[in-house]
XYZ file of C-alpha atoms in Angstrom:
331
model
C 64.289 140.195 112.035
C 65.417 141.696 108.903
C 69.109 141.352 110.433
C 68.371 137.655 110.555
C 67.315 136.897 107.415
C 70.321 138.610 106.108
C 72.428 136.995 108.383
C 70.856 133.535 107.109
C 71.019 134.910 103.379
C 75.199 135.130 103.994
C 75.736 131.485 104.762
C 73.209 130.842 101.647
C 75.483 132.853 99.901
C 78.896 131.513 101.046
C 77.349 127.967 100.183
C 75.943 128.618 97.023
C 78.797 130.628 95.674
C 81.542 130.510 97.817
C 81.728 126.394 98.131
C 80.377 125.399 94.761
C 82.966 127.956 93.004
C 86.176 126.198 95.289
C 85.148 122.870 95.271
C 84.523 122.772 91.613
C 88.530 124.787 90.923
C 89.479 122.028 93.662
C 88.134 119.185 91.126
C 89.214 119.959 88.562
C 92.790 120.510 89.463
C 92.890 117.555 91.988
C 92.035 115.318 89.634
C 94.805 116.150 86.768
C 97.477 116.127 89.144
C 96.213 113.321 91.085
C 95.815 111.595 87.984
C 99.583 112.808 87.479
C 100.750 110.758 90.234
C 98.861 107.609 89.946
C 99.995 107.184 86.423
C 103.784 108.114 87.355
C 103.554 105.793 90.440
C 102.236 103.008 87.677
C 103.509 103.213 84.997
C 106.853 104.515 85.716
C 107.947 103.328 88.962
C 109.430 100.269 88.801
C 110.634 100.034 92.849
C 108.335 100.670 95.125
C 109.781 102.099 98.681
C 108.092 102.806 101.740
C 107.605 105.873 100.957
C 106.474 105.763 97.578
C 103.691 103.151 99.759
C 102.709 106.049 102.065
C 102.500 108.971 98.886
C 100.565 106.501 96.498
C 97.828 105.793 99.120
C 97.842 109.541 100.022
C 97.060 109.763 96.512
C 94.088 107.392 96.758
C 92.603 108.936 99.815
C 92.646 112.382 97.350
C 91.215 110.607 94.832
C 88.137 109.574 97.689
C 87.966 113.320 98.450
C 87.478 114.451 95.088
C 84.794 112.086 94.386
C 82.683 113.565 96.236
C 82.736 116.794 95.035
C 80.496 116.644 92.042
C 77.419 115.659 94.185
C 78.447 118.628 96.562
C 78.868 121.182 94.033
C 75.529 120.721 92.297
C 73.561 120.367 95.474
C 75.717 123.971 96.453
C 74.697 125.507 93.600
C 71.086 124.190 93.301
C 70.215 124.754 97.142
C 69.328 121.970 97.468
C 70.488 117.730 98.060
C 68.506 115.497 95.964
C 70.528 112.232 96.002
C 68.496 111.155 99.563
C 69.563 110.645 102.851
C 72.306 107.439 102.795
C 74.043 108.754 99.963
C 74.596 112.338 102.060
C 75.754 110.039 104.535
C 78.151 108.328 102.689
C 78.821 112.045 101.141
C 80.303 113.693 104.240
C 81.711 110.181 105.813
C 84.044 109.663 102.918
C 85.017 113.891 103.396
C 86.243 113.257 106.707
C 87.918 109.974 105.634
C 90.175 111.782 103.305
C 90.529 114.411 105.271
C 92.227 112.420 108.719
C 93.971 109.736 106.219
C 95.773 112.303 104.744
C 96.787 113.375 108.131
C 97.824 110.109 109.219
C 100.037 109.446 105.862
C 101.358 112.657 106.009
C 102.348 111.938 109.519
C 103.979 108.434 108.597
C 105.603 110.422 105.331
C 107.268 112.829 107.538
C 108.663 109.801 109.748
C 109.767 107.768 106.933
C 112.362 111.130 105.498
C 113.706 111.593 108.309
C 114.281 108.046 109.271
C 115.918 107.479 105.552
C 118.081 111.079 106.589
C 119.473 108.503 109.683
C 119.579 105.162 107.626
C 119.975 106.080 104.005
C 120.746 102.634 103.029
C 117.012 101.850 104.480
C 118.150 98.918 107.072
C 115.932 99.835 109.694
C 112.177 97.906 109.998
C 110.428 100.524 109.772
C 111.454 101.289 106.188
C 110.259 97.663 104.674
C 107.556 97.821 102.259
C 106.028 95.124 104.376
C 105.956 97.554 107.478
C 104.762 100.222 105.269
C 101.982 97.876 103.396
C 101.030 96.873 107.424
C 100.509 100.581 108.206
C 98.660 101.940 105.111
C 96.372 99.627 106.024
C 96.028 99.824 109.714
C 95.128 103.780 108.593
C 92.397 102.771 106.274
C 91.110 100.648 109.070
C 91.152 103.169 111.905
C 89.780 106.410 110.442
C 87.372 104.333 109.462
C 86.706 102.982 112.676
C 86.767 106.425 113.930
C 84.252 107.837 111.893
C 81.776 105.581 112.054
C 79.856 107.830 114.976
C 79.818 110.476 112.314
C 76.880 108.380 110.241
C 74.874 108.211 113.664
C 75.116 112.316 114.140
C 74.619 113.141 110.305
C 71.799 110.807 110.455
C 70.235 112.585 113.566
C 68.559 115.413 111.467
C 66.868 116.890 115.052
C 67.346 120.612 114.990
C 65.152 123.171 114.491
C 66.997 124.874 111.947
C 67.463 121.786 109.322
C 65.376 121.076 106.015
C 64.626 117.974 104.586
C 66.188 118.829 101.234
C 69.698 119.688 102.384
C 72.825 117.651 103.062
C 73.855 119.259 106.624
C 77.211 118.594 107.520
C 78.333 116.749 110.904
C 78.641 120.056 112.345
C 75.878 121.372 111.828
C 73.582 117.493 112.634
C 72.951 115.971 116.324
C 72.895 116.554 119.710
C 75.552 119.822 119.906
C 76.678 118.114 123.311
C 77.546 114.293 122.250
C 78.370 116.173 119.051
C 81.095 118.610 120.505
C 82.468 115.830 122.701
C 83.355 113.443 119.884
C 84.585 116.650 117.805
C 87.253 117.124 120.404
C 88.017 113.497 121.036
C 88.176 113.723 117.079
C 90.756 116.491 116.992
C 92.853 115.230 119.596
C 93.369 111.934 117.983
C 93.241 112.755 114.269
C 95.103 115.927 113.934
C 96.605 117.124 117.713
C 98.209 113.871 118.127
C 99.351 113.654 114.606
C 100.525 117.272 114.366
C 102.567 116.926 117.373
C 104.281 113.690 116.097
C 105.165 115.708 112.701
C 106.480 118.700 114.386
C 108.506 116.479 115.932
C 110.000 114.410 113.105
C 110.675 118.013 111.282
C 112.059 119.438 114.330
C 115.115 116.220 114.375
C 115.523 116.794 110.733
C 115.706 120.446 110.943
C 118.491 119.816 113.792
C 119.905 116.702 111.513
C 120.341 119.198 108.388
C 122.041 121.583 110.322
C 124.819 119.453 112.135
C 125.705 117.900 108.982
C 126.165 121.127 107.156
C 128.382 122.204 110.288
C 130.478 118.989 109.727
C 130.402 119.421 105.886
C 130.570 122.593 105.080
C 131.316 121.480 101.556
C 128.474 119.123 101.270
C 125.909 119.689 99.171
C 123.569 123.158 99.759
C 120.638 122.341 102.041
C 118.477 124.722 101.218
C 115.983 123.041 99.716
C 115.541 120.618 101.612
C 115.721 122.703 104.782
C 112.811 124.793 102.737
C 110.699 121.987 101.738
C 110.380 120.952 105.891
C 109.361 124.231 106.611
C 106.989 124.735 103.914
C 105.266 121.326 104.714
C 104.951 121.814 108.222
C 103.398 125.536 107.169
C 101.147 123.640 105.145
C 99.473 121.147 107.382
C 98.949 123.642 109.946
C 97.514 126.273 107.733
C 94.690 123.845 105.929
C 93.800 121.780 109.105
C 93.868 124.105 111.930
C 91.246 126.383 110.944
C 88.993 123.845 110.036
C 89.349 121.902 113.277
C 88.794 124.484 115.535
C 85.965 126.082 113.505
C 84.090 122.575 113.916
C 84.427 122.415 117.839
C 83.015 126.247 118.107
C 80.159 125.652 114.910
C 78.940 122.671 117.651
C 79.402 124.479 120.432
C 77.451 127.600 119.397
C 74.144 125.400 118.835
C 74.296 124.313 122.643
C 71.062 126.212 123.969
C 73.379 126.534 127.185
C 75.191 129.546 125.328
C 71.918 131.240 124.237
C 73.300 132.774 121.181
C 71.364 134.504 118.849
C 70.490 133.103 115.206
C 72.794 135.731 113.671
C 75.593 135.056 115.791
C 75.448 131.078 114.934
C 75.201 131.943 111.301
C 78.172 134.203 111.777
C 80.034 131.757 113.237
C 78.981 128.807 110.793
C 79.716 131.467 108.143
C 83.076 131.506 109.094
C 83.290 127.501 109.605
C 81.820 127.356 105.852
C 85.103 129.133 104.910
C 87.344 127.068 106.179
C 86.047 123.672 105.309
C 87.433 124.039 101.607
C 90.843 125.236 102.747
C 91.456 122.300 105.223
C 90.768 120.182 101.788
C 93.018 122.107 99.432
C 95.634 119.556 100.608
C 94.044 117.346 98.110
C 95.318 120.298 95.255
C 98.894 120.929 96.901
C 100.509 117.365 97.577
C 100.920 115.702 93.863
C 102.539 119.305 93.810
C 104.286 119.382 96.562
C 105.053 115.945 97.064
C 105.620 114.038 94.101
C 105.637 116.530 91.318
C 108.655 118.633 93.138
C 110.629 115.404 93.307
C 113.359 115.866 90.513
C 113.834 111.901 90.008
C 109.902 111.406 90.160
C 109.567 114.165 87.534
C 112.511 113.076 85.388
C 110.992 109.193 85.178
C 107.245 110.788 84.320
C 108.652 113.134 81.743
C 110.494 110.386 80.236
C 107.535 108.391 80.097
C 105.491 110.245 78.598
C 108.415 111.540 75.812
C 107.818 107.404 75.055
C 104.311 107.159 74.781
C 104.550 110.314 72.433
C 106.917 109.121 70.123
C 105.283 105.911 70.030
C 102.207 107.631 68.014
C 103.323 110.673 66.611
C 102.412 110.522 63.293
C 105.085 110.472 60.835
C 105.711 113.013 57.982
C 102.916 111.229 55.561
C 100.289 111.418 58.400
C 100.744 107.966 59.317
C 100.718 106.989 63.147
C 103.984 105.504 64.241
C 104.347 102.270 65.839
C 106.706 101.152 68.354
C 109.498 98.913 66.626
C 110.924 95.586 67.868
C 113.546 97.457 69.095
C 111.897 99.539 71.422
C 109.824 96.532 72.690
C 113.513 94.763 73.458
C 114.425 98.037 75.491
C 111.534 97.651 77.636
């Protein structure tokens, strides 16, 4: 009996301290990073290309996730959900929307980067801005439609270990048999297939860069783009793979067919809890990795910041300077 209680306490402790702490860090860093990116795109970028459209939508997707965190952190720290069942369902739904839109936008970014290598003058139809807008809208619609069943599963609070004052996530809600089938289908369509597509285009990028290096040994150093490709693929795999595996394992552990003890189920759930914030860590990494590491974007952003700083910097007499007519003309 004491062993079972200890196992249950392990899950509660992870939720109260681990999830609330990690989600707080992700919220603070994610808001700062993604706000800088949105500011840079809206006020600094004059000409939008297909890759910029995908990256901007990726940042918007990250904001969707970040908006869910204050309620989650509060509920985990207080060990109870006080916002009602509707907000619980919408909160969990938005978490998954971010997860799968991020995966798809990252996949399309890999395609766009490869197309840019093959067609540097952007003469392929996939590199057109209108096509990128169409694909971006299609991604949002597709993900929302494929995640509608999650609302149903979260609404079905029929498991014996669920408390009424908790907002239980998808893996712990509903009929485990039906939920497992849906989880496997969602993993294949929303993660495995995009991962294979991303791997395909990143491998083609590596091959292309190596061939170009062999043909043009005096060309620019290719170490940075090759490292970028490898790191991007490693991040993608490390962030999302453990979560998708443990989600299905967690759902399967709830099935009576396996006859697992309550303590074993709690241990599996504890491992699943650990993987959840890791899966959403991409919302913090994306701004640094895909935006701020770009020399051109960073240069445009710093130029705009310097302009704003000069515009509102106090003079020696303590009076703030205002933009002159010449500055308006140059802008």
